[in-house]
Coordinates of C-alpha atoms and ligand atoms in Angstrom, one line a residue:
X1 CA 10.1 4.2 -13.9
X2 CA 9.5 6.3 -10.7
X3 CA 5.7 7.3 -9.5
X4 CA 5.9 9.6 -6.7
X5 CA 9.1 11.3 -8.2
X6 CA 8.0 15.0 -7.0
X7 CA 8.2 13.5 -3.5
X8 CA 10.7 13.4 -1.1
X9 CA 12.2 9.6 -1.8
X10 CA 11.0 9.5 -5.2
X11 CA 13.4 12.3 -6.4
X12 CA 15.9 10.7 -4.0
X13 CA 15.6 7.7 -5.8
X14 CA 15.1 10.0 -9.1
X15 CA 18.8 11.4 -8.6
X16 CA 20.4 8.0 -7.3
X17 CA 19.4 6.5 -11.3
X18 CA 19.9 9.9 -13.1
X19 CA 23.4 9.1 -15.0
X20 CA 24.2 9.5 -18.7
X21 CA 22.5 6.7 -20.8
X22 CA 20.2 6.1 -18.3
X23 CA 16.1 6.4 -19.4
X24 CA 14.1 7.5 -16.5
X25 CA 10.3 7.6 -16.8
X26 CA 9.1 10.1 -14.2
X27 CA 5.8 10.4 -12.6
X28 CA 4.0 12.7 -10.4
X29 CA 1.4 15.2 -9.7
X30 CA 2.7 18.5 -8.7
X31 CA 3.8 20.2 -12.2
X32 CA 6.5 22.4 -11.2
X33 CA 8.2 20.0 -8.3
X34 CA 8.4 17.3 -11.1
X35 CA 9.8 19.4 -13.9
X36 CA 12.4 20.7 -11.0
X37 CA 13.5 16.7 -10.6
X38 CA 13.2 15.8 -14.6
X39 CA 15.7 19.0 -15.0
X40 CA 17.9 17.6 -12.3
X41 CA 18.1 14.3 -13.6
X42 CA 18.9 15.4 -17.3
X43 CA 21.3 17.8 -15.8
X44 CA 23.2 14.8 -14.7
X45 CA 23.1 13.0 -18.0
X46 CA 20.1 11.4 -17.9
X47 CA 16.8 11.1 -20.8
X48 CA 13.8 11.8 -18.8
X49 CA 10.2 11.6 -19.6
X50 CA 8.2 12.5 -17.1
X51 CA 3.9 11.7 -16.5
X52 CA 1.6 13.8 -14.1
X53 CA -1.5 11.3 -12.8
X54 CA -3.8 11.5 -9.8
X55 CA -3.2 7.9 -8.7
X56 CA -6.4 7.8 -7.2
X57 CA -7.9 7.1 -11.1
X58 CA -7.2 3.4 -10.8
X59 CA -8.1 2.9 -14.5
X60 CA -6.2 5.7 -15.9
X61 CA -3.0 4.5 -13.7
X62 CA -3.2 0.5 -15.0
X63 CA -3.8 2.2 -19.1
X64 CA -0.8 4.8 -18.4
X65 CA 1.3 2.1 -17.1
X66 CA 0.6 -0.2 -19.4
X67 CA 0.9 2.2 -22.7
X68 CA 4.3 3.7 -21.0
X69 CA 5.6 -0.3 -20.9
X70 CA 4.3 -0.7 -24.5
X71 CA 6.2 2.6 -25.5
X72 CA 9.5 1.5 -24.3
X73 CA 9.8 -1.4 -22.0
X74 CA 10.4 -0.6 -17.9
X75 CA 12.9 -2.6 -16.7
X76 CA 13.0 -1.2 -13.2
X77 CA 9.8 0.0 -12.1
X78 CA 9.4 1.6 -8.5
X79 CA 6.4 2.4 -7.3
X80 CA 6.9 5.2 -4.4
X81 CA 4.2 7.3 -4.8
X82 CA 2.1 7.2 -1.0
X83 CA -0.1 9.1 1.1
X84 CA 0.4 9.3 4.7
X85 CA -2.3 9.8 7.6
X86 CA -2.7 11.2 10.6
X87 CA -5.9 11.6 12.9
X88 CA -7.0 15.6 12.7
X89 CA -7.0 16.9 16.1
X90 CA -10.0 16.0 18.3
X91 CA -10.8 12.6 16.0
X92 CA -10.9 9.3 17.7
X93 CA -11.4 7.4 14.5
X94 CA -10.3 8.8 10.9
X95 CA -12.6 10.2 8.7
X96 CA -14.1 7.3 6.3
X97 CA -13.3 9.4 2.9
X98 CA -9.3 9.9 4.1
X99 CA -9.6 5.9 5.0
X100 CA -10.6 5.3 1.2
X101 CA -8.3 7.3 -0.3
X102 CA -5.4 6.1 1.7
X103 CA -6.3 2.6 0.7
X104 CA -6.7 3.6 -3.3
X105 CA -3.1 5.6 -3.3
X106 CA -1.6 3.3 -1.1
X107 CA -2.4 -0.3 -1.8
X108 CA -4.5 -0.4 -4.6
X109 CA -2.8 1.9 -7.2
X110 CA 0.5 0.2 -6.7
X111 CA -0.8 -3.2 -5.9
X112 CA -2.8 -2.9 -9.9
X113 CA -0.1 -1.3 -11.4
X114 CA 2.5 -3.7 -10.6
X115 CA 0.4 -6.8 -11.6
X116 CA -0.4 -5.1 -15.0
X117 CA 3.4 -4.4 -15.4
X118 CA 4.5 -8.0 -13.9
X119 CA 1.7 -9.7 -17.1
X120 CA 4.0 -7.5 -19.2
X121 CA 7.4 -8.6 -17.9
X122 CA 6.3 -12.4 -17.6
X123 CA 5.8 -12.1 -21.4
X124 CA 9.4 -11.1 -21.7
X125 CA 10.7 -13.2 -18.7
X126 CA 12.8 -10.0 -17.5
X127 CA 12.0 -7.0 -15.0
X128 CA 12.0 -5.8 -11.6
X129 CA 9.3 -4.0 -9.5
X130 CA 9.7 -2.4 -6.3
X131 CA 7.3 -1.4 -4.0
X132 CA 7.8 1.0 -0.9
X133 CA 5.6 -0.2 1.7
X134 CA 6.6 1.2 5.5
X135 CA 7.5 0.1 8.9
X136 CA 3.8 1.2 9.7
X137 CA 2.7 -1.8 8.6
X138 CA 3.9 -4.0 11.1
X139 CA 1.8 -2.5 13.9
X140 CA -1.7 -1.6 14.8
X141 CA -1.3 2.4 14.8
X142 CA -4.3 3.4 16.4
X143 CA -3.4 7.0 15.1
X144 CA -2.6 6.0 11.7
X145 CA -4.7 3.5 11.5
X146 CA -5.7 3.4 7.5
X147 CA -2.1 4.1 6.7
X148 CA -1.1 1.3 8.7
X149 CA -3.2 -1.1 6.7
X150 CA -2.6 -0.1 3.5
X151 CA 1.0 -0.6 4.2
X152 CA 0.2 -4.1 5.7
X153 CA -2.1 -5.2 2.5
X154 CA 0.5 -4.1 0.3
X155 CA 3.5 -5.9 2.1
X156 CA 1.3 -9.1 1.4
X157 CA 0.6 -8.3 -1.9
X158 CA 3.8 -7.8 -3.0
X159 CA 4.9 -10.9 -1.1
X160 CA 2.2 -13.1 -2.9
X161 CA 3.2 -11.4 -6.4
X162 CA 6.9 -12.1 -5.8
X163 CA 5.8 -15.9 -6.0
X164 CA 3.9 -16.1 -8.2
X165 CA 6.4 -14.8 -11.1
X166 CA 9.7 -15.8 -9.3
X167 CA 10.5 -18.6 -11.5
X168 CA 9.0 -16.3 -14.9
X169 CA 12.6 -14.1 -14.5
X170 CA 10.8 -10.9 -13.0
X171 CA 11.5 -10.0 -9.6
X172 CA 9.6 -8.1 -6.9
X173 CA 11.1 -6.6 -3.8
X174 CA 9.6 -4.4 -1.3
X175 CA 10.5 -2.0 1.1
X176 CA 9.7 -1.2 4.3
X177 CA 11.6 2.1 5.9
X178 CA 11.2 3.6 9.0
X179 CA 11.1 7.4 9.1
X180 CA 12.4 9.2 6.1
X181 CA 13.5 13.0 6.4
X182 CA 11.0 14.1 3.5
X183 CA 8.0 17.2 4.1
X184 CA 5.3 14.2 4.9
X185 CA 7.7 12.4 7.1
X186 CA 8.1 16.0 9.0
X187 CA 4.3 15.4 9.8
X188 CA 4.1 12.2 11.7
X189 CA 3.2 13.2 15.4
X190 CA 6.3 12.8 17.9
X191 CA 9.9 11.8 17.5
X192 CA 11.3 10.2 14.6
X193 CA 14.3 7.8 16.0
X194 CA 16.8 6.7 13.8
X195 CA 16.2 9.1 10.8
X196 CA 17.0 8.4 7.7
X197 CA 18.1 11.5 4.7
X198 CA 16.4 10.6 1.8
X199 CA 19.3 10.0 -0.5
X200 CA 20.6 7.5 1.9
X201 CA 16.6 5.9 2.0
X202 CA 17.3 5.9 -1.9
X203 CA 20.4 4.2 -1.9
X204 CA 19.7 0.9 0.7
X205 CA 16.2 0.9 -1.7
X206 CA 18.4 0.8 -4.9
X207 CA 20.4 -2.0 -3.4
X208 CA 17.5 -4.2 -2.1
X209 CA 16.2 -4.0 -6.0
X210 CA 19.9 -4.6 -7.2
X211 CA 20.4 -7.8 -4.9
X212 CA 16.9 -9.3 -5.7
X213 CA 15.7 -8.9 -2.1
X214 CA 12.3 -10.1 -0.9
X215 CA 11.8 -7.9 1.3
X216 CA 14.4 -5.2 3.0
X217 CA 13.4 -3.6 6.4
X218 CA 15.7 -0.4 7.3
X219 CA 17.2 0.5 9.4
X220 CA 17.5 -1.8 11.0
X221 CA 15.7 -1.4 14.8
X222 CA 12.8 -1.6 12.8
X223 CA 13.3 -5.2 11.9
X224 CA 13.5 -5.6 15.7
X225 CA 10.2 -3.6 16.6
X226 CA 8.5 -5.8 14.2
X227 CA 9.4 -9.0 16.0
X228 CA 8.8 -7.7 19.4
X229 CA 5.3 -6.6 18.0
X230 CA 5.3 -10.3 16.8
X231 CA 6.1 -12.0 20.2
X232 CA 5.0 -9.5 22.6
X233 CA 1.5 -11.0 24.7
X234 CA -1.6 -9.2 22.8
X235 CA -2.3 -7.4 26.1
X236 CA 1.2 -6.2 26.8
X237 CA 1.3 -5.2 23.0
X238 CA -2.2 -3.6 23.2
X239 CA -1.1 -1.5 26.1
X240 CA 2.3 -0.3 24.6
X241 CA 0.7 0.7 21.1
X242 CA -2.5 2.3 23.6
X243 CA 0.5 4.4 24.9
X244 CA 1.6 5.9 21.3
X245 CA -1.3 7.2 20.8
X246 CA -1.9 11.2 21.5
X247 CA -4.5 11.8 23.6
X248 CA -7.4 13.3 21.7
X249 CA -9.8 15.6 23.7
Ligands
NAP1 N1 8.8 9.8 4.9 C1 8.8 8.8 5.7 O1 9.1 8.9 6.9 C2 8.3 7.4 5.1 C3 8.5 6.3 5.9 C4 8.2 5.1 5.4 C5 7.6 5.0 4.2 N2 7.4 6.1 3.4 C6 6.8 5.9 2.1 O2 7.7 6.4 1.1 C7 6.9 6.9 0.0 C8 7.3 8.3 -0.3 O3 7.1 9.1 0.8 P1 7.7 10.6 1.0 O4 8.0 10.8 2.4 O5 8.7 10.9 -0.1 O6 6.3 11.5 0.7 P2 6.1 12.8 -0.1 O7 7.3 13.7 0.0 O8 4.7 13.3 0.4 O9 5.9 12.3 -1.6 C9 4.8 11.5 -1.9 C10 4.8 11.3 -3.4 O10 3.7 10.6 -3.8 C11 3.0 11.3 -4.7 N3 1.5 11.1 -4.5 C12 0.8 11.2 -3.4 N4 -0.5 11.0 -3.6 C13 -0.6 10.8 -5.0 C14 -1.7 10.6 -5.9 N5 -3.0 10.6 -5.4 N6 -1.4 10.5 -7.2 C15 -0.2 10.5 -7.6 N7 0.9 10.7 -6.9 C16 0.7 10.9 -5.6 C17 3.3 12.8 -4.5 O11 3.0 13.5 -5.7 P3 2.8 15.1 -5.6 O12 3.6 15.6 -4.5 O13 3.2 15.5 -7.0 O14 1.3 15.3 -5.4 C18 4.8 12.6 -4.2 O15 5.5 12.6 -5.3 C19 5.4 6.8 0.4 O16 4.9 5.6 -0.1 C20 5.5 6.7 1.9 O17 4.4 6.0 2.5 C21 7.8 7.3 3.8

């Protein structure tokens, strides 16, 4: 199972899986860009089902994730599907309404989702969830500053989950890339070192899941910003992510 599989990683990830006798369980809101990626994946072999949902409906999410499980069981579920965030021109803070739906789409869909689906997979003492955080959550963005803490509450969250079933055979790994070459990676203000394609994204995330890791931070410079962030003094810290930040008026 892929949500966000109309997206840029998610149909990455969509084509990495797609292989004959493979059953991939699609999910997405944009009709036609999801039909495109459930075409290319049966095109290479594989049965696709594919499920359009505004995330946003927590209680619709948890019942379709749950009823997909019950259908057929998921043994792989990635949960991909984000929004990303930037201040409109002229804003010092973000408006409150994009703050909400940043933290619905991007911690608590997910988060919900993959504790209904890890009560599922406890039962049957197999499965594996993956959730795509971001590098963003590492660091006070004062431009981005919802999408930073979604990111951050779902990195914890998936870090608490991954304990508490770790010994009930189902295992939770997230992800946390650094810029991805997608349409809503295009929008993030500034440069975007060390760039990842999206197939490439797709692959490291496929291994991460494959290898049972707890967390996987890529590339890797990213894994060094966040311990710099980490050990830097607060003021020296304060200054540098001050600095990011485009000036607004
Ligand atoms: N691109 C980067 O540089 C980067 C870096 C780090 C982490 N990430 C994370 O990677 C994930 C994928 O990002 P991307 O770059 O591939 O973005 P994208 O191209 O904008 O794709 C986002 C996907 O999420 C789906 N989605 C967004 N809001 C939704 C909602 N309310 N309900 C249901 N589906 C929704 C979109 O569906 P529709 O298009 O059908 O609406 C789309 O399939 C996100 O979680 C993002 O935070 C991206």
């Amino acid at each position: 199972m892929i949500t966000g599989a109309s997206g840029g990683l998610g149909a990455a990830l969509a084509s990495h899986y797609a292989a004959p006798g493979r059953s991939l369980l699609l999910w997405g809101r944009d009709h036609d860009r999801l039909e495109r990626v459930a075409a290319a994946c049966r095109a290479a072999g594989a049965t696709v089902v594919v499920r359009r949902l505004d995330l946003s409906d927590i209680a619709a999410a948890v019942a379709a994730v749950e009823a997909d499980d019950a259908a057929a069981a998921i043994g792989v579920a990635l949960l991909v599907a984000g929004a990303g965030d930037v201040r409109a021109p002229g804003d010092i803070v973000e408006d409150a309404a994009q703050i909400a739906h940043l933290g619905l789409v991007n911690f608590v869909a997910p988060s919900s989702m993959a504790a209904a689906l890890a009560r599922r997979m406890v039962q049957r003492r197999t499965g594996t969830i993956v959730l795509v955080g971001s590098a963003a959550a590492f660091h006070a963005l004062p431009f981005a500053a919802g999408y930073a803490g979604s990111k951050a509450g779902l990195l914890r969250f998936a870090d608490a989950l991954r304990l508490s079933v770790i010994d009930r055979g189902v295992r939770v790994t997230v992800v946390s890339p650094g810029f991805i070459d997608t349409a809503a990676g295009r929008k993030s203000p500034g440069p975007r070192p060390f760039l990842l394609q999206p197939a490439d994204a797709a692959a490291r995330i496929a291994r991460a899941a494959e290898r049972g890791r707890a967390h996987s931070i890529f590339p890797w410079p990213f894994a060094v910003l966040r311990w710099i962030d980490r050990l830097l003094p607060a003021m020296a810290r304060d200054r540098l992510l001050r600095a990011l930040t485009p000036p607004q008026d």
